[in-house]
Short mmCIF file of C-alpha atoms in Angstrom, two decimals:
data_model
loop_
_atom_site.label_atom_id
_atom_site.label_comp_id
_atom_site.label_asym_id
_atom_site.label_seq_id
_atom_site.Cartn_x
_atom_site.Cartn_y
_atom_site.Cartn_z
CA MET A 246 24.10 -50.34 9.48
CA LYS A 247 21.67 -50.69 6.91
CA THR A 248 21.67 -49.12 3.33
CA TRP A 249 19.72 -45.90 2.99
CA GLU A 250 16.19 -46.40 1.05
CA GLN A 251 15.16 -44.56 -2.07
CA ARG A 252 11.30 -43.30 -0.93
CA LYS A 253 9.21 -41.54 -2.81
CA PHE A 254 8.38 -37.88 -1.49
CA SER A 255 4.78 -38.99 -1.38
CA GLU A 256 5.65 -41.96 0.78
CA LEU A 257 6.66 -39.49 3.54
CA PHE A 258 5.01 -36.13 3.08
CA PHE A 259 1.46 -34.96 2.24
CA LYS A 260 -0.08 -31.74 1.07
CA SER A 261 -1.60 -30.13 4.64
CA LYS A 262 -4.78 -28.56 3.27
CA LEU A 263 -5.58 -27.31 6.88
CA LYS A 264 -6.99 -23.38 7.63
CA ASN A 265 -6.46 -21.57 10.47
CA ASN A 266 -10.86 -21.16 11.00
CA SER A 267 -10.13 -19.10 14.09
CA LEU A 268 -7.87 -22.04 15.73
CA PHE A 269 -5.08 -19.74 16.07
CA SER A 270 -4.35 -16.09 17.18
CA SER A 271 -1.78 -13.94 15.64
CA ASP A 272 0.58 -14.62 18.59
CA LYS A 273 1.32 -18.53 16.99
CA ILE A 274 2.04 -16.89 13.41
CA ILE A 275 5.33 -18.68 12.45
CA SER A 276 8.02 -17.09 10.50
CA VAL A 277 8.97 -19.27 8.14
CA ALA A 278 12.56 -17.47 7.22
CA THR A 279 13.69 -17.69 10.95
CA MET A 280 11.31 -20.64 12.49
CA THR A 281 10.76 -18.26 15.11
CA TRP A 282 7.25 -16.98 16.49
CA LYS A 283 6.39 -13.55 15.08
CA LYS A 284 5.57 -10.64 17.72
CA PRO A 285 1.75 -10.24 17.88
CA ASP A 286 2.43 -6.48 17.22
CA ALA A 287 4.28 -7.36 14.25
CA SER A 288 1.28 -8.72 11.90
CA ARG A 289 -1.69 -6.32 11.59
CA SER A 290 -4.11 -9.06 9.94
CA SER A 291 -7.64 -9.13 10.72
CA ASP A 292 -9.16 -12.05 11.84
CA ASP A 293 -11.19 -12.86 8.93
CA TYR A 294 -7.72 -12.68 6.57
CA MET A 295 -6.29 -14.95 9.07
CA LYS A 296 -8.54 -17.33 8.51
CA THR A 297 -6.60 -17.90 4.80
CA TYR A 298 -3.07 -19.03 6.63
CA ASN A 299 -2.10 -22.43 7.02
CA ILE A 300 -1.99 -24.70 9.92
CA ALA A 301 1.86 -25.83 10.31
CA LYS A 302 2.11 -28.32 13.16
CA MET A 303 5.17 -29.39 14.95
CA GLY A 304 7.22 -31.54 12.29
CA ASP A 305 5.72 -30.56 9.16
CA ILE A 306 7.58 -29.13 6.80
CA VAL A 307 6.67 -25.31 4.94
CA PHE A 308 8.33 -24.60 1.75
CA GLU A 309 9.22 -21.00 1.28
CA GLY A 310 9.97 -20.17 -2.41
CA HIS A 311 12.48 -17.03 -1.76
CA THR A 312 15.36 -17.72 -3.53
CA THR A 313 18.55 -16.50 -2.11
CA LYS A 314 22.31 -17.57 -3.42
CA GLU A 315 22.43 -20.64 -0.80
CA PHE A 316 18.90 -21.95 -1.85
CA ALA A 317 18.76 -21.68 -5.73
CA ASN A 318 15.03 -23.14 -5.58
CA GLY A 319 13.62 -22.31 -2.53
CA ARG A 320 14.02 -24.16 1.04
CA PHE A 321 12.05 -26.71 3.11
CA VAL A 322 12.21 -25.68 6.82
CA GLU A 323 10.64 -27.74 9.22
CA ASN A 324 8.41 -26.62 11.96
CA THR A 325 10.29 -27.39 15.26
CA LEU A 326 8.59 -24.66 16.96
CA GLY A 327 5.57 -25.99 17.72
CA ASP A 328 1.40 -25.75 16.35
CA GLY A 329 1.05 -22.47 14.62
CA ILE A 330 0.25 -20.94 11.48
CA VAL A 331 1.81 -19.50 8.16
CA SER A 332 0.97 -17.51 5.82
CA HIS A 333 -1.39 -18.70 2.63
CA ILE A 334 1.69 -18.48 0.11
CA PHE A 335 3.43 -21.30 2.24
CA ASP A 336 2.81 -24.74 1.06
CA VAL A 337 2.67 -27.25 4.16
CA TYR A 338 3.57 -30.88 4.27
CA SER A 339 2.66 -33.20 6.88
CA PRO A 340 4.71 -36.53 7.40
CA VAL A 341 2.70 -39.69 6.27
CA MET A 342 4.29 -41.08 9.73
CA LYS A 343 6.52 -40.21 12.66
CA LEU A 344 9.42 -39.05 11.43
CA ASP A 345 12.82 -37.73 13.31
CA LEU A 346 12.39 -34.36 14.27
CA PHE A 347 16.14 -33.31 14.20
CA TYR A 348 17.26 -35.79 11.34
CA TRP A 349 14.60 -33.90 9.11
CA LYS A 350 14.95 -30.72 10.45
CA TYR A 351 18.52 -30.89 9.03
CA PHE A 352 17.97 -32.99 6.02
CA ILE A 353 15.18 -30.88 4.22
CA HIS A 354 16.61 -27.71 4.91
CA ASN A 355 20.04 -28.92 3.19
CA GLU A 356 20.60 -27.76 -0.39
CA ARG A 357 23.03 -30.33 -1.39
CA SER A 358 20.26 -33.03 -0.34
CA ILE A 359 17.10 -31.25 -1.50
CA GLY A 360 18.67 -28.87 -4.07
CA PRO A 361 18.09 -31.49 -6.97
CA LEU A 362 14.29 -32.28 -5.86
CA LEU A 363 13.48 -28.58 -5.71
CA LYS A 364 14.90 -27.97 -9.01
CA ARG A 365 12.60 -30.62 -10.70
CA SER A 366 10.08 -29.76 -8.69
CA THR A 367 9.67 -25.53 -8.78
CA THR A 368 8.46 -23.15 -11.74
CA ASN A 369 10.51 -20.06 -11.12
CA ALA A 370 8.26 -16.53 -10.73
CA ARG A 371 10.01 -13.18 -10.04
CA MET A 372 12.31 -13.66 -7.19
CA MET A 373 10.71 -16.48 -5.89
CA SER A 374 10.34 -20.29 -7.00
CA ASN A 375 6.45 -21.79 -7.00
CA LEU A 376 6.23 -25.82 -5.40
CA VAL A 377 4.64 -27.87 -8.05
CA GLU A 378 2.63 -30.65 -5.87
CA ARG A 379 2.02 -33.15 -8.51
CA ASP A 380 5.95 -32.87 -9.04
CA VAL A 381 7.49 -32.77 -5.57
CA LEU A 382 5.24 -35.67 -4.75
CA LYS A 383 6.87 -37.95 -7.67
CA GLN A 384 11.00 -37.05 -6.38
CA PHE A 385 13.00 -39.62 -4.46
CA LEU A 386 15.01 -39.00 -1.46
CA PRO A 387 17.66 -41.21 0.01
CA VAL A 388 16.17 -42.00 3.63
CA PRO A 389 18.34 -43.85 6.32
CA SER A 390 16.18 -46.29 8.79
CA SER A 391 14.89 -44.48 11.72
CA ILE A 392 17.30 -45.96 14.32
CA GLU A 393 20.18 -44.09 11.84
CA GLN A 394 18.05 -41.05 11.40
CA SER A 395 17.69 -41.07 15.52
CA SER A 396 21.32 -41.20 15.87
CA ILE A 397 22.38 -38.45 12.62
CA GLY A 398 19.48 -35.91 13.99
CA HIS A 399 20.83 -35.96 17.61
CA ILE A 400 24.42 -35.64 16.67
CA LEU A 401 23.69 -32.40 14.45
CA HIS A 402 21.57 -31.11 16.64
CA LEU A 403 24.50 -31.75 19.44
CA ILE A 404 26.46 -29.77 17.25
CA ASP A 405 24.48 -26.79 16.72
CA ASN A 406 24.10 -26.57 20.73
CA LEU A 407 27.85 -26.34 20.91
CA ILE A 408 28.06 -24.19 18.11
CA ALA A 409 25.13 -21.69 19.79
CA ALA A 410 27.36 -21.94 23.43
CA ASN A 411 30.32 -21.19 22.04
CA GLU A 412 28.99 -18.26 19.89
CA TYR A 413 27.35 -17.47 23.39
CA ASN A 414 30.54 -17.23 25.00
CA LEU A 415 32.58 -15.70 22.43
CA LYS A 416 30.08 -12.78 22.48
CA ASN A 417 30.25 -12.73 26.41
CA ALA A 418 34.22 -12.53 25.97
CA LEU A 419 33.78 -9.54 23.78
CA ASN A 420 31.39 -8.01 26.01
CA ILE A 421 34.09 -8.35 28.97
CA ARG A 422 37.09 -6.79 26.80
CA GLY A 423 34.94 -4.19 25.68
CA ARG A 424 34.22 -3.19 29.14
CA LEU A 425 38.13 -3.47 30.57
CA ASN A 426 39.06 -1.38 27.52
CA LEU A 427 36.71 1.23 28.60
CA HIS A 428 37.61 1.04 31.89
CA LEU A 429 41.34 1.05 31.00
CA LEU A 430 40.83 4.42 28.93
CA THR A 431 39.00 5.84 31.68
#
């Protein structure tokens, strides 16, 4: 096992300047908060306004500046859905090189790993943080080897899938119990 390296953010990501320019329609709008596709009818943006949207490719990270108890200075969310568009209020950063999708999905969204970096790279506005590009690009991150990234990422993805499967099974069990209770009462 190799020692993790300290890598400059700018060695890993660059700020994307790609605008929509009618490449994507409203069915490819990504909700950054939930990392899901927005329903086409949920957005009533005109075609001209959608040209202001930023393109977020698979593997890009998007900065969401909304502050919460969990994310004091905003947060990064990795695009794991596919190529799409996000509102122009979000900053999009693209990887300089191929990075492990699963590893970065969890690492970049973890307050303990990214919180200090964001604290040094954001300015606070009302209920929202703004990412200062020149500051974030100077920050350092601990980065494992690509083999370790792959191993860690796949383990975390497997754990997520197991949790989701158990939540689904629990929901079904509660549904069955509810139907049995209803049956017993009638």
